[in-house]
Short mmCIF file of C-alpha atoms in Angstrom, two decimals:
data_model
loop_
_atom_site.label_atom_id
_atom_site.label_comp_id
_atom_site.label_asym_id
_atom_site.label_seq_id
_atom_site.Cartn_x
_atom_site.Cartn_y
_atom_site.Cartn_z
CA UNK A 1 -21.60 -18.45 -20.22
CA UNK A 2 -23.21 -17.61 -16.60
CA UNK A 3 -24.56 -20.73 -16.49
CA UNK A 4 -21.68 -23.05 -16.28
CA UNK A 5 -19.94 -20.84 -13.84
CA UNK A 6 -23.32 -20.92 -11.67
CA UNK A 7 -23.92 -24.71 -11.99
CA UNK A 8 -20.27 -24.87 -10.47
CA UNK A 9 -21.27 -22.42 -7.82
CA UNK A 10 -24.08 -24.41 -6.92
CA UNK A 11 -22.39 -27.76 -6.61
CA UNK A 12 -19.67 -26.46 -4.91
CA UNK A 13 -22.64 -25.17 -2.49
CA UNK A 14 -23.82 -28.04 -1.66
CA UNK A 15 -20.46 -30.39 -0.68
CA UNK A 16 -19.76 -27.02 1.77
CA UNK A 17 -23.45 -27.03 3.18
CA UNK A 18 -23.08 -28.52 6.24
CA UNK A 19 -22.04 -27.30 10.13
CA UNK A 20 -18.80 -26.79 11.48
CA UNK A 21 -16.87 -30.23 12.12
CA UNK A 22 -14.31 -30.86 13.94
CA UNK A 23 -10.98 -32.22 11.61
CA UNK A 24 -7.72 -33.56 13.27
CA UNK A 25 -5.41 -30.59 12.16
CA UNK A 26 -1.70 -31.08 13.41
CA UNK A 27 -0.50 -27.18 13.76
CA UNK A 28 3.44 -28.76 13.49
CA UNK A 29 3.14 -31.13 10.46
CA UNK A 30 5.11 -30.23 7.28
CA UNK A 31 3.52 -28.16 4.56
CA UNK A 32 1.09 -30.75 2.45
CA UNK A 33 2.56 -31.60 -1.13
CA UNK A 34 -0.40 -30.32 -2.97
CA UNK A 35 0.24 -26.39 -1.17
CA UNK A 36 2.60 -25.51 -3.96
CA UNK A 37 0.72 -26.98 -7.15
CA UNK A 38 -2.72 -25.87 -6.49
CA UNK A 39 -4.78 -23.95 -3.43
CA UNK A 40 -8.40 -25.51 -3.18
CA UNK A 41 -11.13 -24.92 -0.57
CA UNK A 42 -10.28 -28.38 1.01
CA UNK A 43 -6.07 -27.93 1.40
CA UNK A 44 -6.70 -24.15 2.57
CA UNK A 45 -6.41 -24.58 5.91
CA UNK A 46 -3.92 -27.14 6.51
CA UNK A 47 -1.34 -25.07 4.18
CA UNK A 48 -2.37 -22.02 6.20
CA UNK A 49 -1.68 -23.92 9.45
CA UNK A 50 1.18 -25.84 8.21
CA UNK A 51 3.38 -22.60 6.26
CA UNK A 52 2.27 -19.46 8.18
CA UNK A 53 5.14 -17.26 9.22
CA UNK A 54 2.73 -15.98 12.18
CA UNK A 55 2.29 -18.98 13.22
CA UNK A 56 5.16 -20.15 13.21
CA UNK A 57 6.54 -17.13 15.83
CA UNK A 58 3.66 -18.19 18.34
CA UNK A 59 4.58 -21.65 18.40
CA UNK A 60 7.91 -20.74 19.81
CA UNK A 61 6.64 -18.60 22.02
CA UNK A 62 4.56 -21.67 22.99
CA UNK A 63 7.65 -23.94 23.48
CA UNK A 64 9.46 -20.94 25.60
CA UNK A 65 6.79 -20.80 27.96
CA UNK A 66 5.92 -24.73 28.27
CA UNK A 67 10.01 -24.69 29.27
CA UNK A 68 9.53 -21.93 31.50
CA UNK A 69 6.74 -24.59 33.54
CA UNK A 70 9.93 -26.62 33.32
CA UNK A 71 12.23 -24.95 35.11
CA UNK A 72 9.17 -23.74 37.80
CA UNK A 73 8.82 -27.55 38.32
CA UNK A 74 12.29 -27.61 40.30
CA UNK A 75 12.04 -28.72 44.04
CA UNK A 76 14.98 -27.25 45.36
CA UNK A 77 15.81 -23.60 44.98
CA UNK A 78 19.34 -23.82 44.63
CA UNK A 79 21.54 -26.86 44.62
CA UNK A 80 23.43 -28.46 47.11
CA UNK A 81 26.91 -26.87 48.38
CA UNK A 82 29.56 -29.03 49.05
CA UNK A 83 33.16 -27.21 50.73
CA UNK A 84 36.23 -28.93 51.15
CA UNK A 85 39.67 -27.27 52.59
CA UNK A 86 42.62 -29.06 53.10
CA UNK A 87 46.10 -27.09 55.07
CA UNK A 88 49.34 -28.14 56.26
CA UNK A 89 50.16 -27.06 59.58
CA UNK A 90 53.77 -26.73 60.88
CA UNK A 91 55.07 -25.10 64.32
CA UNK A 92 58.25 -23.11 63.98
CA UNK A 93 61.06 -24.15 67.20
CA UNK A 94 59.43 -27.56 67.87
CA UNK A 95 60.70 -30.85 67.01
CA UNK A 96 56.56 -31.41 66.04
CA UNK A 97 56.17 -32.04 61.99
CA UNK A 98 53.85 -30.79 59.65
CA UNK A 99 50.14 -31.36 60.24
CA UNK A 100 47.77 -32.11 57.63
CA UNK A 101 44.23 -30.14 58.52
CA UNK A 102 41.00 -30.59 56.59
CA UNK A 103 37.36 -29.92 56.86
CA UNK A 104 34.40 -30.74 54.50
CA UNK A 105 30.88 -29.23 55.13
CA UNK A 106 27.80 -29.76 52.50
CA UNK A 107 24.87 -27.39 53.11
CA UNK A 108 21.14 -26.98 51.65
CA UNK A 109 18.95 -24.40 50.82
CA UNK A 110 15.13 -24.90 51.26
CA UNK A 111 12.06 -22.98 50.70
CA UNK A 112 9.30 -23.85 53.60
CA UNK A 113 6.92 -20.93 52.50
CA UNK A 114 5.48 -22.27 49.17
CA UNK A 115 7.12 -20.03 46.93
CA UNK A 116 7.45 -22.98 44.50
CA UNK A 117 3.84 -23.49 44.44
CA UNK A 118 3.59 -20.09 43.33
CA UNK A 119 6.00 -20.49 41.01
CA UNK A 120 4.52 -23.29 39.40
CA UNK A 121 0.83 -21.96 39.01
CA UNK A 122 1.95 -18.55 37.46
CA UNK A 123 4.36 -20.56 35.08
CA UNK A 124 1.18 -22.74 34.23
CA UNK A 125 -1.02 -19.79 33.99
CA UNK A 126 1.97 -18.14 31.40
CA UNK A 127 1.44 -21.71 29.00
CA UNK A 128 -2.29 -21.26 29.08
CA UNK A 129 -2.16 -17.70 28.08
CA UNK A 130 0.30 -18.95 25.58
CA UNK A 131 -1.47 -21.45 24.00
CA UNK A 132 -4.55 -19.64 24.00
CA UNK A 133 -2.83 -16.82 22.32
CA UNK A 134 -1.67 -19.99 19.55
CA UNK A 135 -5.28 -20.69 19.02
CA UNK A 136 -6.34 -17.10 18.12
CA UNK A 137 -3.38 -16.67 15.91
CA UNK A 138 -4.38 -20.23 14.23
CA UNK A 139 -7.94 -18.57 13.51
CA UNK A 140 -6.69 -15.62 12.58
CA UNK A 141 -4.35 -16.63 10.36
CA UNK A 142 -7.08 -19.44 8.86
CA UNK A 143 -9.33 -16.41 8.15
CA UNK A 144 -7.16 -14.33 6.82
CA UNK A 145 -6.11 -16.77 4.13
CA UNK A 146 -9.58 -17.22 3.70
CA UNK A 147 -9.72 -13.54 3.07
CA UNK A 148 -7.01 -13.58 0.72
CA UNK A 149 -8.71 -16.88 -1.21
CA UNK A 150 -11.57 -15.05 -1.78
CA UNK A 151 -9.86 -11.83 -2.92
CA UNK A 152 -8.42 -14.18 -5.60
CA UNK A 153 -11.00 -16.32 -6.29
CA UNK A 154 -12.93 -12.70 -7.06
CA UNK A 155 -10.27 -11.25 -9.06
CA UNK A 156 -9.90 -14.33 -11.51
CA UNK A 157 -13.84 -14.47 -11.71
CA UNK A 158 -13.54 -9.68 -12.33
CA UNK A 159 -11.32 -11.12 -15.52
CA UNK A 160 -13.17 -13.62 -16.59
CA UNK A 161 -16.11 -11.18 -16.96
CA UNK A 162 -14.06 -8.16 -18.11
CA UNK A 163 -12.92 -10.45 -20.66
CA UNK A 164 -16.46 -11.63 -21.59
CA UNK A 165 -17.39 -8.09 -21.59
CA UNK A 166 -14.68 -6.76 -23.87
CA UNK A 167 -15.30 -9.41 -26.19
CA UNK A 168 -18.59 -7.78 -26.34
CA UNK A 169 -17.59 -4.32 -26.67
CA UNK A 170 -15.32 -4.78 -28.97
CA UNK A 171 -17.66 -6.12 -31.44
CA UNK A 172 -19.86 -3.26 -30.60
CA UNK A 173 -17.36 -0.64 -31.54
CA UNK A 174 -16.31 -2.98 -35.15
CA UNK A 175 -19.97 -2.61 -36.19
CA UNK A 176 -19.89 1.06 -35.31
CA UNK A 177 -16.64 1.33 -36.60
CA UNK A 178 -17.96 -0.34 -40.25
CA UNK A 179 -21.32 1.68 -40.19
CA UNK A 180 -19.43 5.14 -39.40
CA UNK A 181 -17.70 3.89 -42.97
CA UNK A 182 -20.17 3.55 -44.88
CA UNK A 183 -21.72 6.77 -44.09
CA UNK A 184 -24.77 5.56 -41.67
CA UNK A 185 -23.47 6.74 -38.50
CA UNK A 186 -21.29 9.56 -37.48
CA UNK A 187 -17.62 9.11 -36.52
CA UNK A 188 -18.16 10.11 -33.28
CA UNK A 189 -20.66 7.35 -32.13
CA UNK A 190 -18.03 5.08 -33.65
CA UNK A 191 -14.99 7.20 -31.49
CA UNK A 192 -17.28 6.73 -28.37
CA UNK A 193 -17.85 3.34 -29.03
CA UNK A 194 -14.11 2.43 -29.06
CA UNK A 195 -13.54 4.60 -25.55
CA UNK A 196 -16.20 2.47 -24.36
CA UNK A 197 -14.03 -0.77 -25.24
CA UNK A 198 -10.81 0.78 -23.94
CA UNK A 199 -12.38 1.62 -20.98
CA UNK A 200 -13.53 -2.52 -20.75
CA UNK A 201 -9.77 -3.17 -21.41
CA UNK A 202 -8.83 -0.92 -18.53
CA UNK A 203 -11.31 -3.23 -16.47
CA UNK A 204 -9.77 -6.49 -17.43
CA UNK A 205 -6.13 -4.93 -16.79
CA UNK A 206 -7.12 -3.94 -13.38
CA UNK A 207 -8.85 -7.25 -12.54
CA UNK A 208 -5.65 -8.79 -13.87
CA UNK A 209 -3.39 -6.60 -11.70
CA UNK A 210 -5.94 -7.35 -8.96
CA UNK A 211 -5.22 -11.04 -9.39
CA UNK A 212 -1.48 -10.83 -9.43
CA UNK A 213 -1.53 -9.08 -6.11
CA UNK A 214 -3.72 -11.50 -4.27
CA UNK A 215 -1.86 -14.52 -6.05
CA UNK A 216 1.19 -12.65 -4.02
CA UNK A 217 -0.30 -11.91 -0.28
CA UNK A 218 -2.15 -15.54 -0.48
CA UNK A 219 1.46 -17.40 -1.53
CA UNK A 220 2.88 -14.88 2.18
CA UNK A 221 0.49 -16.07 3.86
CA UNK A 222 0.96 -20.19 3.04
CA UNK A 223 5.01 -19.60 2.99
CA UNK A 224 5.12 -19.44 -0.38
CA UNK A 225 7.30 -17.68 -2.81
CA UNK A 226 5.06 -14.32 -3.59
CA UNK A 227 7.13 -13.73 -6.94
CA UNK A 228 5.55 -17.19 -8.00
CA UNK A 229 1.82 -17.12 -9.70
CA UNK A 230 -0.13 -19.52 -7.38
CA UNK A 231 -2.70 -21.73 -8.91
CA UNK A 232 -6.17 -21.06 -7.27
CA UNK A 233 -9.35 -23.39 -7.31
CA UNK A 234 -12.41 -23.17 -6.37
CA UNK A 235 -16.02 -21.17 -7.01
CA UNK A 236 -16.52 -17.50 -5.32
CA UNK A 237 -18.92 -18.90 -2.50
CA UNK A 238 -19.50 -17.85 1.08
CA UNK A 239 -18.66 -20.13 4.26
CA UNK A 240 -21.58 -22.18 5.08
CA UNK A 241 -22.51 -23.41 8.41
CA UNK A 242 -22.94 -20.21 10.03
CA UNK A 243 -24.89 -19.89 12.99
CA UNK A 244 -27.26 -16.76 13.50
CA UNK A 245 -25.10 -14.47 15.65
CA UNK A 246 -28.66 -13.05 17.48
CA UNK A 247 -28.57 -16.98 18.72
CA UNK A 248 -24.71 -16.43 20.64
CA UNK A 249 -25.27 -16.47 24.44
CA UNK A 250 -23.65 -13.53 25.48
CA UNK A 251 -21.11 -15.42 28.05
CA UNK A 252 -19.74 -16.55 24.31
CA UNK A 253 -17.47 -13.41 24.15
CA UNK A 254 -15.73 -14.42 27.46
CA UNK A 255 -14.78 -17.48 25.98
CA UNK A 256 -13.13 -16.94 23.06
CA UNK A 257 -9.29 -17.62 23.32
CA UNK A 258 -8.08 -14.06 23.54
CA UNK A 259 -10.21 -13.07 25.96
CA UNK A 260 -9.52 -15.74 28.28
CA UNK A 261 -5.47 -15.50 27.54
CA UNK A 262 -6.33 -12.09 29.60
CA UNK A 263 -7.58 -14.56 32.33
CA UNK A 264 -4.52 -16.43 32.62
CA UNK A 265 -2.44 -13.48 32.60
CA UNK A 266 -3.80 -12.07 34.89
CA UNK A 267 -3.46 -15.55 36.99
CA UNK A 268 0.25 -15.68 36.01
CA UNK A 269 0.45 -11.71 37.31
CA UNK A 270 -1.26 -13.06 40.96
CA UNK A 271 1.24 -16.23 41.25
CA UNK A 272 4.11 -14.39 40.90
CA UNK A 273 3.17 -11.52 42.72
CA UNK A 274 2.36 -13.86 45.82
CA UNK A 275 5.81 -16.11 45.57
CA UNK A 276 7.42 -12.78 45.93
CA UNK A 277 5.11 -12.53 49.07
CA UNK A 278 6.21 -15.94 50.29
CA UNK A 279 9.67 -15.10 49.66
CA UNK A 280 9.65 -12.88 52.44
CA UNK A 281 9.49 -15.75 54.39
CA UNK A 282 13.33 -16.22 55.22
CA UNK A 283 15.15 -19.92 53.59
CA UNK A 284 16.89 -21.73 56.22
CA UNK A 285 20.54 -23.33 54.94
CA UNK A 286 20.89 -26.96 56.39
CA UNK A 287 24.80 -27.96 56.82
CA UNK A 288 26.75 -30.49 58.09
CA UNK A 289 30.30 -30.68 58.42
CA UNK A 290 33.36 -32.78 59.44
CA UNK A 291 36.89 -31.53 60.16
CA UNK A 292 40.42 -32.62 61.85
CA UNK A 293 42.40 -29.99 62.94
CA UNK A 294 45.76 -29.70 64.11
CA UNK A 295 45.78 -32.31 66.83
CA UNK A 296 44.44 -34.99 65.36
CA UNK A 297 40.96 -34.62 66.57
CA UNK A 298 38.02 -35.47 64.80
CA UNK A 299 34.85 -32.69 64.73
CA UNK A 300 31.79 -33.64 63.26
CA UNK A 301 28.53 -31.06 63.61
CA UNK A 302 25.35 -29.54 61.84
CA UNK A 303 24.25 -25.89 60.85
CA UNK A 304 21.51 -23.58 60.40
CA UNK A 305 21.63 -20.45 59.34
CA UNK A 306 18.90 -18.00 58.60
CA UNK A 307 19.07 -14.35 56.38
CA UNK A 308 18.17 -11.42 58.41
CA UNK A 309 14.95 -10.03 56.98
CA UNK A 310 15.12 -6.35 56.68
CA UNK A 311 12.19 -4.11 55.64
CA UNK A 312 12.73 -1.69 52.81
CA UNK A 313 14.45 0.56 51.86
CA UNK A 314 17.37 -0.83 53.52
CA UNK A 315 15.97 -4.54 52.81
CA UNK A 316 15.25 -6.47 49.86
CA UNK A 317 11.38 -6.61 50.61
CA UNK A 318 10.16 -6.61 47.13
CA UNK A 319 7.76 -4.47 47.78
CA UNK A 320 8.06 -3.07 44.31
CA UNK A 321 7.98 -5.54 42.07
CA UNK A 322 5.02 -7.00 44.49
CA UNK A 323 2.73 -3.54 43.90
CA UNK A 324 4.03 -3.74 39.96
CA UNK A 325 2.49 -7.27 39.40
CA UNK A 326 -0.59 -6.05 41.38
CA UNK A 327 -0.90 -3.35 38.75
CA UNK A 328 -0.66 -5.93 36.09
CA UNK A 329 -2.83 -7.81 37.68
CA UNK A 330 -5.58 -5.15 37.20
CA UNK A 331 -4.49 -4.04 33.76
CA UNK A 332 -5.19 -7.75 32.75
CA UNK A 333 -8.25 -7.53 34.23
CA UNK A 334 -9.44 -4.46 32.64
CA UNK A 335 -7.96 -5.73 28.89
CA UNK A 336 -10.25 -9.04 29.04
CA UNK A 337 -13.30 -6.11 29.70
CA UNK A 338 -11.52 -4.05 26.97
CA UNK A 339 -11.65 -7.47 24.57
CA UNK A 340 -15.37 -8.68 25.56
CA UNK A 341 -16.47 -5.08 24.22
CA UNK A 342 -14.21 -5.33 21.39
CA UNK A 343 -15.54 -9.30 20.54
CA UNK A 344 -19.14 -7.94 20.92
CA UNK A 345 -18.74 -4.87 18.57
CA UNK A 346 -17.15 -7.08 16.21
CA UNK A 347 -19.93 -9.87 16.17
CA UNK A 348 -22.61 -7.11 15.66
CA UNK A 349 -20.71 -5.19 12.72
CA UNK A 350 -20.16 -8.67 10.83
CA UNK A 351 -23.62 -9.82 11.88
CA UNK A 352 -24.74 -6.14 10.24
CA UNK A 353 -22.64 -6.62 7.19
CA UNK A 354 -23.02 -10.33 6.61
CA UNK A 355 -26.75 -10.15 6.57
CA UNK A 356 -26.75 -6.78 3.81
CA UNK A 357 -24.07 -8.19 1.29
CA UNK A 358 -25.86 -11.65 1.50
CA UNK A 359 -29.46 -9.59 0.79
CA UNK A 360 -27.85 -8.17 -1.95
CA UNK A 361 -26.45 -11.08 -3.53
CA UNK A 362 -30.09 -12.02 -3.57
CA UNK A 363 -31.64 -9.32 -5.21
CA UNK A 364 -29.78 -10.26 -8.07
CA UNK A 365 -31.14 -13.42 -8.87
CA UNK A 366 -29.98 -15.98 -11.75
CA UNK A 367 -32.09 -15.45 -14.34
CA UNK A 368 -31.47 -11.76 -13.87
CA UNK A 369 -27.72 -12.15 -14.82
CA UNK A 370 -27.92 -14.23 -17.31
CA UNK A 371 -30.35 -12.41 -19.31
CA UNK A 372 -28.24 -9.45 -18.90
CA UNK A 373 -25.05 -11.17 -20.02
CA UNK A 374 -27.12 -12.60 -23.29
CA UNK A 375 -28.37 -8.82 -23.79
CA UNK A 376 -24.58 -7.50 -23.72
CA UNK A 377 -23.36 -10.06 -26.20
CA UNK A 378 -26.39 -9.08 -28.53
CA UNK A 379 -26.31 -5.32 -28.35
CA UNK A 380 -23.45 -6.01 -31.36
CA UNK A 381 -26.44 -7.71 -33.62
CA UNK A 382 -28.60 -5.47 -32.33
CA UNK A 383 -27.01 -2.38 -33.76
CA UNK A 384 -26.49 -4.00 -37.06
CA UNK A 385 -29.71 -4.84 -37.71
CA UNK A 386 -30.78 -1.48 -36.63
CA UNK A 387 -32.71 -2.00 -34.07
CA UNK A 388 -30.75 -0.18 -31.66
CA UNK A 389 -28.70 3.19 -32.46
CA UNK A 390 -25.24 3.63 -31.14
CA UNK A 391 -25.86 6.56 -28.34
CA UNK A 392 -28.72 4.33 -27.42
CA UNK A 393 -26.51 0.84 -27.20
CA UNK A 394 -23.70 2.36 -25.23
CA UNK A 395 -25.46 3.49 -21.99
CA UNK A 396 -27.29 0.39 -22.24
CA UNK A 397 -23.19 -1.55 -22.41
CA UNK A 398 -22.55 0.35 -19.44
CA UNK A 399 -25.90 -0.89 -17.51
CA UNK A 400 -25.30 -4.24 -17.94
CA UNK A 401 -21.55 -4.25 -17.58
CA UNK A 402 -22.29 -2.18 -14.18
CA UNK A 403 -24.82 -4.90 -13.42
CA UNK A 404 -22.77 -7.85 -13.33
CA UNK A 405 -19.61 -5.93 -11.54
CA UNK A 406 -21.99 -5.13 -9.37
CA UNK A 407 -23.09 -8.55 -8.73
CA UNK A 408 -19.08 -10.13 -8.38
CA UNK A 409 -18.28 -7.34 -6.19
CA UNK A 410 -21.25 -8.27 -3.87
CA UNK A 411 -20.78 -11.83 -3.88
CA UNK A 412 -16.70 -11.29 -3.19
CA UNK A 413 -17.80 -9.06 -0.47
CA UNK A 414 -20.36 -11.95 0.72
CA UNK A 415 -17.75 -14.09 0.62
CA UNK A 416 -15.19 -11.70 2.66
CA UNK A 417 -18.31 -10.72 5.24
CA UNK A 418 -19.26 -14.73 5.78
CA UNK A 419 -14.66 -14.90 6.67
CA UNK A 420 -15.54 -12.01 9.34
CA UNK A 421 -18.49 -13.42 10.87
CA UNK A 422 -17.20 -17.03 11.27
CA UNK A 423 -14.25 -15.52 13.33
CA UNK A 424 -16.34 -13.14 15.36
CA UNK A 425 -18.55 -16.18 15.89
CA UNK A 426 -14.99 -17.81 17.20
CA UNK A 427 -15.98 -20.42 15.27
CA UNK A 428 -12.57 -22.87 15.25
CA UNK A 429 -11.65 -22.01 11.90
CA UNK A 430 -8.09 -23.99 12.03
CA UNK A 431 -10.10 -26.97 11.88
CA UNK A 432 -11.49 -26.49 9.03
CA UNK A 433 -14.31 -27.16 6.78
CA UNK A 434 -15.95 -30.87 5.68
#
């Protein structure tokens, strides 16, 4: 039976062998048709991308931001004023009539110390930090379903066996059952033999429960309906492609998304903080004006005007909010140093734990497996003949059942360790893998 499932392994092996490529992935397109009948290694990512409920939030923090730059783009900082009055004049005692007075004046704010510069680069420096941020959550969310496939793909494969191996123990406990019967072996080897197949049962139940639960956070995590089974293909096989993490130049950390979202923050902080500077500078109001008054004569002029800067406390110097983005500022600064550390402990625990789960995996070689799975379905024939006694056939069922749960659980954590070293390698997991 092993060596179906490892011929499949193997193929599926070799179409994944090859490095990290590049694949057009539109973030916004619609979830692909095929995401609700059947998850496969090759539609992963784009129903990740396409369904995510993460992802989703970020991209509309994306489009808030990229309207923010917008609105910073505006060249005047407030729009034109225009004042009319109109009045009717009369003189009580005279033989004078009314009078008809008016005036109209149309005045202009401008901004002569760059503050919309200012305004511009931080609102830039806010949609780069923003779509950085998107790319990180992409990844993240790409390896976490990855996570989750794998989770699944390892449960199906812990049923599969458990099934195999109750199959097995089940026919070891009918020909202990028969023998304790007849009178050639005592009750109690047969009693022990059935525990021994209700414990298998408790395996399969678990792996089963295991499955359902996985089935549920994987159909979350595409936008799926988590009540709904969701049909999984594809073999239990790490990522391939991976590049040794010993080969990363170290100025790799500073350039993974997150880290340099702390860059642009902290360029966003430094904009604002000096348009608030510049605003300082006081914005002269332009007018100009035309009015009749009460004796017919025409008056026709311009303006200036200018706010009186006053220092603080008494003035609106913005000295505050000035020494609060500076603060910022520095806390940006020092979370990009916190996140460099962070990336580099990261890349050395999955380089660690990548490189023991995949020696492991090793150790237990092919031939190694199989044989054991051929000995477990024989111990049954084995005891009948009378080659093997009961108390000596159990431990043995246990051995090789521990064997081979051993080996799924290594190659599931393979699998899982190969997820967390492809994203600590900021690998660009959202485009997925040819």
């Amino acid at each position: 039976m092993m060596v179906g499932s490892w011929t499949g392994a193997a193929v599926c092996a070799a179409l994944l062998a090859v490095p990290w490529t590049a694949q057009a992935t539109d973030p916004t397109a619609a979830v692909p048709r095929d995401c609700t009948a059947q998850i496969r290694r090759d539609n992963l990512v784009a129903c990740a991308l396409a369904a995510s409920p993460d992802l989703r939030v970020e991209r509309e923090a994306a489009a808030a931001l990229a309207a923010r730059r917008t609105s910073a783009s505006t060249l005047l900082p407030s729009n034109p004023v225009l004042a009319l009055t109109g009045a009717r004049r009369t003189t009580p005692g005279t033989e004078r009539g009314a009078v008809f007075n008016w005036s109209a004046s149309l005045s202009q704010e401008l901004e002569l110390a760059g503050q919309r510069g200012s305004r511009v680069r931080s609102a830039e420096a806010e949609q780069q930090a923003g779509q950085l941020r998107l790319m990180a959550s992409q990844r993240d969310a790409v390896a976490q379903a990855w996570s989750v496939f794998f989770e699944l793909s390892a449960a199906q494969a812990q049923r599969e066996l458990a099934q195999r191996m109750l199959a097995a123990a089940q026919r070891v406990a009918e020909v202990a059952r028969a023998k304790s019967e007849q009178g050639l072996l005592a009750p109690v080897d047969a009693d022990v033999a059935q525990a021994a197949a209700l414990r298998v049962l408790q395996q399969r139940l678990a792996a089963e429960q295991s499955a359902a639960v996985a089935s549920a956070r994987l159909a979350l995590a595409l936008g799926a309906d988590p009540l709904r089974p969701l049909a999984v293909a594809g073999e239990l096989t790490p990522l391939t492609g991976l590049p040794d993490p010993a080969d990363q130049p170290a100025a790799a950390l500073a350039a993974r998304p997150e880290v340099r979202a702390w860059d642009a923050e902290r360029s966003a902080f430094a904009a604002r903080a000096q348009a608030l500077r510049r605003g300082r500078v006081p914005n002269p109001t332009l007018s100009a004006f035309a009015e009749q008054d009460g004796y017919g004569e025409r008056v026709y002029g311009l303006g200036l005007s200018l706010p009186l800067p006053l220092p603080g406390p008494v003035g609106q110097a913005h000295a505050g909010e000035i020494a609060e983005l500076d603060a910022l500022a520095r806390q940006a600064e020092a979370e990009k140093a916190r996140a460099v550390a962070r990336a580099g402990l990261e890349l050395a625990r999955a380089g660690s734990s990548y490189a023991a789960h995949r020696s492991a995996v090793r150790a237990l070689d092919r031939p190694t497996l199989e044989r054991a799975e051929r000995s477990l379905g024989e111990l049954s024939a084995q005891i009948e003949a009378g080659r093997l006694s009961v108390r000596d056939a159990l431990p043995a069922q246990q051995a090789l059942i521990d064997l081979l749960r051993a080996h799924l659980e290594e190659l599931e954590a393979l699998c899982l360790a190969s997820v967390e070293l492809a994203r600590a390698l900021d690998l660009p997991l959202e485009q997925g893998l040819q």
